[in-house]
C-alpha cells in the first residue's frame, strides 16, 4: 500500500460543494485517512483505499501501516467521505494464524479469520457491518436485495451511511452471477441462517471458490439469540432441504419462527404467518449450535463436496459480547 502525505484541500470544512474532479482525484488515491467530525460520520476515522472507507478502530493499526498519527488524519467534507463505499474495519495483523487462546471477543475472532485472507473475494449479506478485510484484498459485495430495498428496511441499529451498496445481486442459496472457481474467498456473516437450503449454499460456495479458496462463515448460536426456544434443526431436515426443496417445509419454519422466536398472538397467527411468508420476511429458517453445525459440515464434507480443511470455533466469552460461532472451510 502507498501511504500519501500531502496537502489537504478540504481542511476548511466550509468549502462546499466539492468539485467533482477533485473528488475523483481523492477517490483514486491509494490510501488516505479521513474524518468528517461535524456530520453523520461523527468522530469515526476512516482509512480510504481504492474507493472504499474502512473504519479504523485504533491508531496502532495505522502506525503499523506507516501512517503518522494524528498528523495524517485529514478533515474531509461529509460528501467526499460519503462517496467512498463502506468497507470492513481494518483488521489487526495476526502473524501466526489463528491464536485461539487470545480470542476474547467477537471482533477479535473476525479479525483473526480475516487476516488469513488474500486475493479477490465476495462477501454476501454485508449489511451495515462489512467483515474486516485486509486492505491488500479486493472484495466485491453481494446481496439478494438491492441497495434501495436494503435502505427501505434497515435492520435495527443499522446506519444508512454504513450500509454497503451491493456490487451484484446474488442469493446465497445458489450464488448466481458469480463465475465458478473465480474467488479466493467468500464470506457470509449472519447469512446462512436465512437460506432455505444451507447445504446447497455451502456446495455453491465450493463451486465458486478456486482450489485453496476459503469460505468464512459466521453463524448465530441459537442458544445466544431469540432462537433459544427453537429446537436445533435436525441434520435429516437439512439433508431433505437439499435433496428435495419444498415450500411446505419452508412454511413450517415460518410457523416455528413466529411461535418460538418472535411470537405472534394466536388470534392473528395464521394470517400474519401467511402474510410474512408471501412477502418473504427474513426469518432464520434453520438454527444451530456450534456442535450441530459442525455435524452438518462433516456431512457435507463426506457426502456433498470435499473440503481440504474444515475449522470451526465455538462462540467466545459470554453472550453480551459474542452471540456467534465460526467456520472456515478451505477448498
Ligand atoms: C442479518 S444481516 C447480516 C449483516 C451483516 N453481515 C452482519 O453480520 O451484521 C443479513 C444480510 O444478508 C442478506 N441476506 C439474507 N438472506 C440472503 C440470501 N439468501 N442471499 C443473499 N443475501 C441474503 C440480507 O439482505 C442482509 O443484508
Short mmCIF file of C-alpha atoms and ligand atoms in Angstrom, two decimals:
data_model
loop_
_atom_site.label_atom_id
_atom_site.label_comp_id
_atom_site.label_asym_id
_atom_site.label_seq_id
_atom_site.Cartn_x
_atom_site.Cartn_y
_atom_site.Cartn_z
CA UNK A 1 0.00 0.00 0.00
CA UNK A 2 1.23 3.50 -0.81
CA UNK A 3 0.73 5.96 2.02
CA UNK A 4 0.03 9.54 0.92
CA UNK A 5 1.25 12.53 2.93
CA UNK A 6 0.04 15.64 1.16
CA UNK A 7 -1.77 18.94 1.47
CA UNK A 8 -5.45 18.65 2.28
CA UNK A 9 -7.61 20.95 0.15
CA UNK A 10 -10.56 20.23 2.46
CA UNK A 11 -9.04 21.47 5.71
CA UNK A 12 -11.74 24.13 5.76
CA UNK A 13 -14.96 22.07 6.10
CA UNK A 14 -16.95 25.09 4.94
CA UNK A 15 -15.61 24.51 1.41
CA UNK A 16 -18.76 23.16 -0.24
CA UNK A 17 -19.70 21.90 -2.73
CA UNK A 18 -16.70 19.77 -3.60
CA UNK A 19 -15.52 19.94 -7.18
CA UNK A 20 -16.28 16.52 -8.78
CA UNK A 21 -12.86 16.27 -10.44
CA UNK A 22 -11.18 16.91 -7.09
CA UNK A 23 -13.41 14.23 -5.57
CA UNK A 24 -12.44 11.75 -8.27
CA UNK A 25 -8.80 12.52 -7.70
CA UNK A 26 -9.20 11.74 -3.99
CA UNK A 27 -11.25 8.62 -4.56
CA UNK A 28 -8.49 7.20 -6.77
CA UNK A 29 -5.70 7.81 -4.26
CA UNK A 30 -4.10 4.67 -2.94
CA UNK A 31 -4.58 5.31 0.79
CA UNK A 32 -5.64 8.32 2.84
CA UNK A 33 -7.10 8.76 6.32
CA UNK A 34 -10.18 10.94 6.52
CA UNK A 35 -12.54 12.19 9.19
CA UNK A 36 -15.68 14.30 8.94
CA UNK A 37 -16.49 15.32 12.50
CA UNK A 38 -19.45 17.65 12.01
CA UNK A 39 -21.52 15.12 10.09
CA UNK A 40 -23.24 11.75 10.36
CA UNK A 41 -19.74 10.16 10.45
CA UNK A 42 -19.07 11.84 13.81
CA UNK A 43 -15.65 11.02 15.35
CA UNK A 44 -15.01 7.89 13.24
CA UNK A 45 -11.70 7.91 11.38
CA UNK A 46 -11.59 6.05 8.05
CA UNK A 47 -8.73 4.52 6.09
CA UNK A 48 -9.79 5.16 2.50
CA UNK A 49 -8.32 2.74 -0.02
CA UNK A 50 -9.28 2.40 -3.67
CA UNK A 51 -12.75 3.89 -3.31
CA UNK A 52 -13.69 2.18 -0.02
CA UNK A 53 -13.60 3.58 3.51
CA UNK A 54 -12.59 1.27 6.31
CA UNK A 55 -13.39 2.35 9.88
CA UNK A 56 -10.18 2.47 11.93
CA UNK A 57 -10.55 1.11 15.44
CA UNK A 58 -7.13 2.05 16.80
CA UNK A 59 -4.28 4.38 15.93
CA UNK A 60 -1.82 1.50 16.39
CA UNK A 61 -3.18 -0.23 13.29
CA UNK A 62 -2.39 2.81 11.19
CA UNK A 63 1.09 3.39 12.57
CA UNK A 64 1.85 -0.28 11.75
CA UNK A 65 0.95 0.59 8.14
CA UNK A 66 3.30 3.55 8.04
CA UNK A 67 0.88 6.39 8.70
CA UNK A 68 1.68 9.16 11.15
CA UNK A 69 -0.90 9.58 13.86
CA UNK A 70 -2.59 12.03 14.21
CA UNK A 71 -0.85 14.20 11.56
CA UNK A 72 -2.11 12.09 8.65
CA UNK A 73 -5.77 12.24 9.71
CA UNK A 74 -7.31 14.76 7.32
CA UNK A 75 -10.56 16.66 7.70
CA UNK A 76 -12.92 15.96 4.81
CA UNK A 77 -16.39 17.10 3.84
CA UNK A 78 -19.09 14.51 4.51
CA UNK A 79 -19.85 14.45 0.80
CA UNK A 80 -16.37 13.21 0.00
CA UNK A 81 -16.37 10.61 2.76
CA UNK A 82 -19.84 9.50 1.68
CA UNK A 83 -18.54 8.98 -1.84
CA UNK A 84 -16.35 6.14 -0.62
CA UNK A 85 -18.23 2.86 -0.40
CA UNK A 86 -18.29 1.39 3.12
CA UNK A 87 -15.76 -1.38 3.72
CA UNK A 88 -14.89 -3.59 6.68
CA UNK A 89 -12.80 -2.37 9.58
CA UNK A 90 -9.03 -2.58 9.21
CA UNK A 91 -8.04 -5.82 10.89
CA UNK A 92 -5.08 -6.27 13.17
CA UNK A 93 -2.28 -8.34 11.72
CA UNK A 94 -2.40 -11.90 13.10
CA UNK A 95 1.01 -13.08 12.00
CA UNK A 96 0.84 -16.64 13.29
CA UNK A 97 -2.57 -17.61 12.04
CA UNK A 98 -5.41 -18.04 14.48
CA UNK A 99 -4.20 -17.93 18.09
CA UNK A 100 -7.43 -19.19 19.63
CA UNK A 101 -6.41 -18.68 23.26
CA UNK A 102 -6.20 -14.92 22.70
CA UNK A 103 -9.68 -14.62 21.20
CA UNK A 104 -11.85 -12.90 23.75
CA UNK A 105 -14.49 -11.06 21.77
CA UNK A 106 -16.38 -11.49 18.54
CA UNK A 107 -14.49 -8.81 16.62
CA UNK A 108 -11.15 -10.34 17.61
CA UNK A 109 -12.21 -13.67 16.10
CA UNK A 110 -13.49 -11.97 12.95
CA UNK A 111 -10.18 -10.14 12.56
CA UNK A 112 -8.19 -13.30 13.13
CA UNK A 113 -10.17 -15.04 10.38
CA UNK A 114 -9.82 -12.03 8.08
CA UNK A 115 -6.07 -11.83 8.49
CA UNK A 116 -5.59 -15.09 6.59
CA UNK A 117 -7.50 -13.85 3.52
CA UNK A 118 -5.84 -12.69 0.35
CA UNK A 119 -6.70 -12.03 -3.28
CA UNK A 120 -10.19 -11.41 -4.62
CA UNK A 121 -13.37 -12.38 -2.85
CA UNK A 122 -17.07 -11.89 -2.31
CA UNK A 123 -18.93 -11.01 0.86
CA UNK A 124 -22.60 -11.94 0.78
CA UNK A 125 -25.01 -10.00 3.02
CA UNK A 126 -22.58 -7.45 4.46
CA UNK A 127 -25.42 -5.16 5.54
CA UNK A 128 -24.04 -2.24 7.53
CA UNK A 129 -21.26 -4.32 9.15
CA UNK A 130 -18.95 -5.48 6.40
CA UNK A 131 -16.47 -8.08 7.55
CA UNK A 132 -12.95 -6.83 8.35
CA UNK A 133 -10.89 -7.05 5.20
CA UNK A 134 -7.11 -6.69 4.94
CA UNK A 135 -6.57 -3.69 2.66
CA UNK A 136 -4.46 -5.92 0.37
CA UNK A 137 -7.64 -7.85 -0.59
CA UNK A 138 -10.13 -6.88 -3.26
CA UNK A 139 -13.69 -7.56 -2.22
CA UNK A 140 -16.97 -7.48 -4.07
CA UNK A 141 -20.26 -7.28 -2.18
CA UNK A 142 -23.39 -9.25 -2.99
CA UNK A 143 -26.89 -9.39 -1.54
CA UNK A 144 -30.23 -10.85 -2.52
CA UNK A 145 -31.69 -7.32 -2.16
CA UNK A 146 -30.88 -4.10 -3.98
CA UNK A 147 -29.42 -1.13 -2.12
CA UNK A 148 -32.82 0.60 -2.30
CA UNK A 149 -34.52 -2.41 -0.74
CA UNK A 150 -31.87 -2.61 1.97
CA UNK A 151 -32.33 1.11 2.73
CA UNK A 152 -36.11 0.74 2.86
CA UNK A 153 -35.96 -1.88 5.62
CA UNK A 154 -32.76 -1.46 7.60
CA UNK A 155 -32.13 -3.93 10.42
CA UNK A 156 -32.36 -2.38 13.92
CA UNK A 157 -29.27 -0.26 14.63
CA UNK A 158 -28.10 -0.04 11.00
CA UNK A 159 -26.95 3.46 9.97
CA UNK A 160 -27.74 4.14 6.33
CA UNK A 161 -24.31 5.73 5.83
CA UNK A 162 -22.72 2.37 6.80
CA UNK A 163 -24.90 0.28 4.50
CA UNK A 164 -22.82 -1.40 1.80
CA UNK A 165 -24.01 -0.93 -1.78
CA UNK A 166 -24.10 -4.42 -3.29
CA UNK A 167 -21.96 -4.79 -6.42
CA UNK A 168 -24.04 -7.76 -7.52
CA UNK A 169 -27.40 -9.30 -6.76
CA UNK A 170 -26.99 -12.89 -5.73
CA UNK A 171 -28.69 -15.36 -3.45
CA UNK A 172 -26.57 -17.43 -1.10
CA UNK A 173 -28.77 -20.43 -1.94
CA UNK A 174 -27.34 -20.54 -5.47
CA UNK A 175 -24.69 -17.74 -5.74
CA UNK A 176 -25.75 -16.79 -9.26
CA UNK A 177 -23.88 -14.05 -11.19
CA UNK A 178 -20.52 -15.32 -9.95
CA UNK A 179 -18.25 -17.43 -12.18
CA UNK A 180 -17.21 -20.88 -10.97
CA UNK A 181 -13.70 -21.12 -9.46
CA UNK A 182 -13.32 -17.32 -9.54
CA UNK A 183 -12.99 -16.46 -5.83
CA UNK A 184 -10.09 -16.63 -3.39
CA UNK A 185 -12.52 -16.19 -0.52
CA UNK A 186 -16.22 -15.97 0.19
CA UNK A 187 -17.60 -14.53 3.43
CA UNK A 188 -21.12 -14.89 4.79
CA UNK A 189 -21.57 -13.40 8.24
CA UNK A 190 -25.02 -13.94 9.82
CA UNK A 191 -26.50 -15.01 6.49
CA UNK A 192 -26.59 -18.83 6.27
CA UNK A 193 -29.44 -18.99 8.80
CA UNK A 194 -31.51 -17.02 6.24
CA UNK A 195 -31.07 -19.63 3.50
CA UNK A 196 -33.67 -22.29 2.68
CA UNK A 197 -31.01 -24.82 1.75
CA UNK A 198 -27.79 -24.29 3.72
CA UNK A 199 -26.14 -27.47 2.42
CA UNK A 200 -26.81 -26.18 -1.10
CA UNK A 201 -25.32 -22.79 -0.17
CA UNK A 202 -22.10 -24.38 1.03
CA UNK A 203 -21.96 -26.57 -2.09
CA UNK A 204 -22.48 -23.46 -4.26
CA UNK A 205 -19.67 -21.69 -2.38
CA UNK A 206 -17.40 -24.66 -3.05
CA UNK A 207 -18.06 -24.32 -6.79
CA UNK A 208 -17.34 -20.58 -6.79
CA UNK A 209 -14.03 -20.86 -4.91
CA UNK A 210 -10.69 -21.54 -6.56
CA UNK A 211 -8.78 -24.56 -5.23
CA UNK A 212 -7.30 -23.38 -1.92
CA UNK A 213 -10.01 -20.69 -1.61
CA UNK A 214 -11.67 -20.08 1.77
CA UNK A 215 -15.27 -19.96 2.86
CA UNK A 216 -15.70 -17.95 6.07
CA UNK A 217 -18.99 -18.47 7.88
CA UNK A 218 -20.14 -16.61 10.96
CA UNK A 219 -23.33 -18.07 12.39
CA UNK A 220 -25.56 -17.04 15.30
CA UNK A 221 -25.53 -19.63 18.08
CA UNK A 222 -29.19 -20.37 18.71
CA UNK A 223 -28.56 -20.59 22.46
CA UNK A 224 -27.44 -16.93 22.45
CA UNK A 225 -30.22 -15.38 20.36
CA UNK A 226 -34.01 -15.06 20.18
CA UNK A 227 -33.91 -18.57 18.67
CA UNK A 228 -33.03 -20.18 22.01
CA UNK A 229 -36.50 -21.75 22.45
CA UNK A 230 -36.46 -23.32 18.99
CA UNK A 231 -35.22 -26.89 18.62
CA UNK A 232 -31.89 -27.40 16.84
CA UNK A 233 -32.64 -28.15 13.18
CA UNK A 234 -32.03 -31.88 12.73
CA UNK A 235 -29.45 -32.93 10.13
CA UNK A 236 -32.07 -35.10 8.36
CA UNK A 237 -34.16 -31.99 7.76
CA UNK A 238 -31.19 -30.15 6.22
CA UNK A 239 -30.43 -33.14 4.00
CA UNK A 240 -34.06 -33.20 2.83
CA UNK A 241 -34.00 -29.46 2.10
CA UNK A 242 -31.01 -30.11 -0.14
CA UNK A 243 -32.35 -33.24 -1.82
CA UNK A 244 -35.91 -32.02 -2.39
CA UNK A 245 -36.68 -28.35 -1.68
CA UNK A 246 -40.26 -27.94 -0.54
CA UNK A 247 -42.41 -24.87 0.16
CA UNK A 248 -44.42 -26.74 2.79
CA UNK A 249 -41.24 -27.41 4.76
CA UNK A 250 -40.23 -23.74 4.36
CA UNK A 251 -43.65 -22.69 5.62
CA UNK A 252 -43.24 -24.74 8.79
CA UNK A 253 -40.09 -22.70 9.54
CA UNK A 254 -42.21 -19.55 9.48
CA UNK A 255 -44.68 -21.13 11.89
CA UNK A 256 -41.87 -22.19 14.22
CA UNK A 257 -40.16 -18.79 14.00
CA UNK A 258 -43.32 -16.83 14.80
CA UNK A 259 -44.33 -19.23 17.56
CA UNK A 260 -41.00 -19.54 19.38
CA UNK A 261 -38.61 -16.77 18.29
CA UNK A 262 -40.78 -13.71 17.62
CA UNK A 263 -44.19 -14.80 18.90
CA UNK A 264 -47.34 -13.55 17.21
CA UNK A 265 -50.58 -13.71 19.26
CA UNK A 266 -52.72 -16.73 18.47
CA UNK A 267 -55.70 -14.72 17.12
CA UNK A 268 -53.54 -13.18 14.37
CA UNK A 269 -51.12 -16.06 13.93
CA UNK A 270 -52.36 -17.81 10.78
CA UNK A 271 -52.94 -14.59 8.78
CA UNK A 272 -49.69 -12.95 9.85
CA UNK A 273 -47.56 -16.01 9.15
CA UNK A 274 -49.17 -16.37 5.72
CA UNK A 275 -48.50 -12.69 5.00
CA UNK A 276 -44.86 -12.86 6.14
CA UNK A 277 -44.31 -16.00 4.08
CA UNK A 278 -45.84 -14.39 0.97
CA UNK A 279 -43.70 -11.27 1.45
CA UNK A 280 -40.52 -13.27 2.07
CA UNK A 281 -39.94 -11.77 5.52
CA UNK A 282 -36.34 -12.54 6.51
CA UNK A 283 -36.60 -15.23 9.18
CA UNK A 284 -33.94 -17.57 10.47
CA UNK A 285 -35.01 -20.71 8.62
CA UNK A 286 -32.65 -23.05 10.45
CA UNK A 287 -30.94 -22.83 13.81
CA UNK A 288 -27.73 -24.41 15.06
CA UNK A 289 -25.43 -24.76 17.96
CA UNK A 290 -21.71 -24.94 17.22
CA UNK A 291 -21.83 -28.74 17.51
CA UNK A 292 -24.87 -29.27 15.28
CA UNK A 293 -23.29 -27.00 12.65
CA UNK A 294 -20.05 -29.00 12.84
CA UNK A 295 -22.12 -32.17 12.27
CA UNK A 296 -23.66 -30.60 9.16
CA UNK A 297 -20.20 -29.63 7.85
CA UNK A 298 -18.99 -33.16 8.46
CA UNK A 299 -21.91 -34.50 6.41
CA UNK A 300 -21.19 -32.02 3.60
CA UNK A 301 -17.51 -32.87 3.60
CA UNK A 302 -18.17 -36.62 3.36
CA UNK A 303 -21.19 -36.67 1.03
CA UNK A 304 -21.54 -33.39 -0.89
CA UNK A 305 -18.23 -31.63 -1.63
CA UNK A 306 -14.78 -32.46 -0.30
CA UNK A 307 -13.02 -29.64 1.54
CA UNK A 308 -9.30 -29.97 2.21
CA UNK A 309 -9.68 -28.43 5.65
CA UNK A 310 -12.64 -27.62 7.91
CA UNK A 311 -12.09 -25.49 11.02
CA UNK A 312 -14.76 -24.42 13.48
CA UNK A 313 -14.69 -22.39 16.67
CA UNK A 314 -17.45 -22.02 19.25
CA UNK A 315 -18.74 -18.67 20.49
CA UNK A 316 -16.21 -16.95 22.74
CA UNK A 317 -16.66 -15.11 26.04
CA UNK A 318 -20.24 -14.53 27.16
CA UNK A 319 -23.31 -13.69 25.15
CA UNK A 320 -23.08 -9.98 25.95
CA UNK A 321 -20.02 -9.75 23.69
CA UNK A 322 -20.47 -12.71 21.34
CA UNK A 323 -23.57 -14.47 20.00
CA UNK A 324 -21.89 -16.28 17.11
CA UNK A 325 -19.69 -19.24 16.22
CA UNK A 326 -17.29 -19.58 13.32
CA UNK A 327 -16.28 -21.89 10.50
CA UNK A 328 -13.58 -21.65 7.86
CA UNK A 329 -13.58 -24.22 5.06
CA UNK A 330 -10.66 -24.48 2.67
CA UNK A 331 -11.38 -25.93 -0.78
C1 LIG B 1 -28.62 -10.20 9.40
S1 LIG B 1 -27.98 -9.29 8.05
C2 LIG B 1 -26.25 -9.51 8.34
C3 LIG B 1 -25.47 -8.24 8.13
C4 LIG B 1 -24.00 -8.31 8.49
N1 LIG B 1 -23.31 -9.33 7.74
C5 LIG B 1 -23.82 -8.53 9.97
O1 LIG B 1 -23.21 -9.51 10.36
O2 LIG B 1 -24.30 -7.69 10.74
C6 LIG B 1 -28.30 -10.38 6.70
C7 LIG B 1 -27.91 -9.82 5.36
O3 LIG B 1 -27.89 -10.90 4.42
C8 LIG B 1 -28.77 -10.64 3.36
N2 LIG B 1 -29.36 -11.95 3.00
C9 LIG B 1 -30.26 -12.66 3.71
N3 LIG B 1 -30.54 -13.82 3.09
C10 LIG B 1 -29.79 -13.85 1.97
C11 LIG B 1 -29.63 -14.78 0.92
N4 LIG B 1 -30.31 -15.93 0.90
N5 LIG B 1 -28.78 -14.48 -0.08
C12 LIG B 1 -28.09 -13.31 -0.08
N6 LIG B 1 -28.20 -12.38 0.89
C13 LIG B 1 -29.03 -12.64 1.91
C14 LIG B 1 -29.77 -9.64 3.89
O4 LIG B 1 -30.39 -8.88 2.84
C15 LIG B 1 -28.88 -8.80 4.80
O5 LIG B 1 -28.18 -7.82 4.09
#
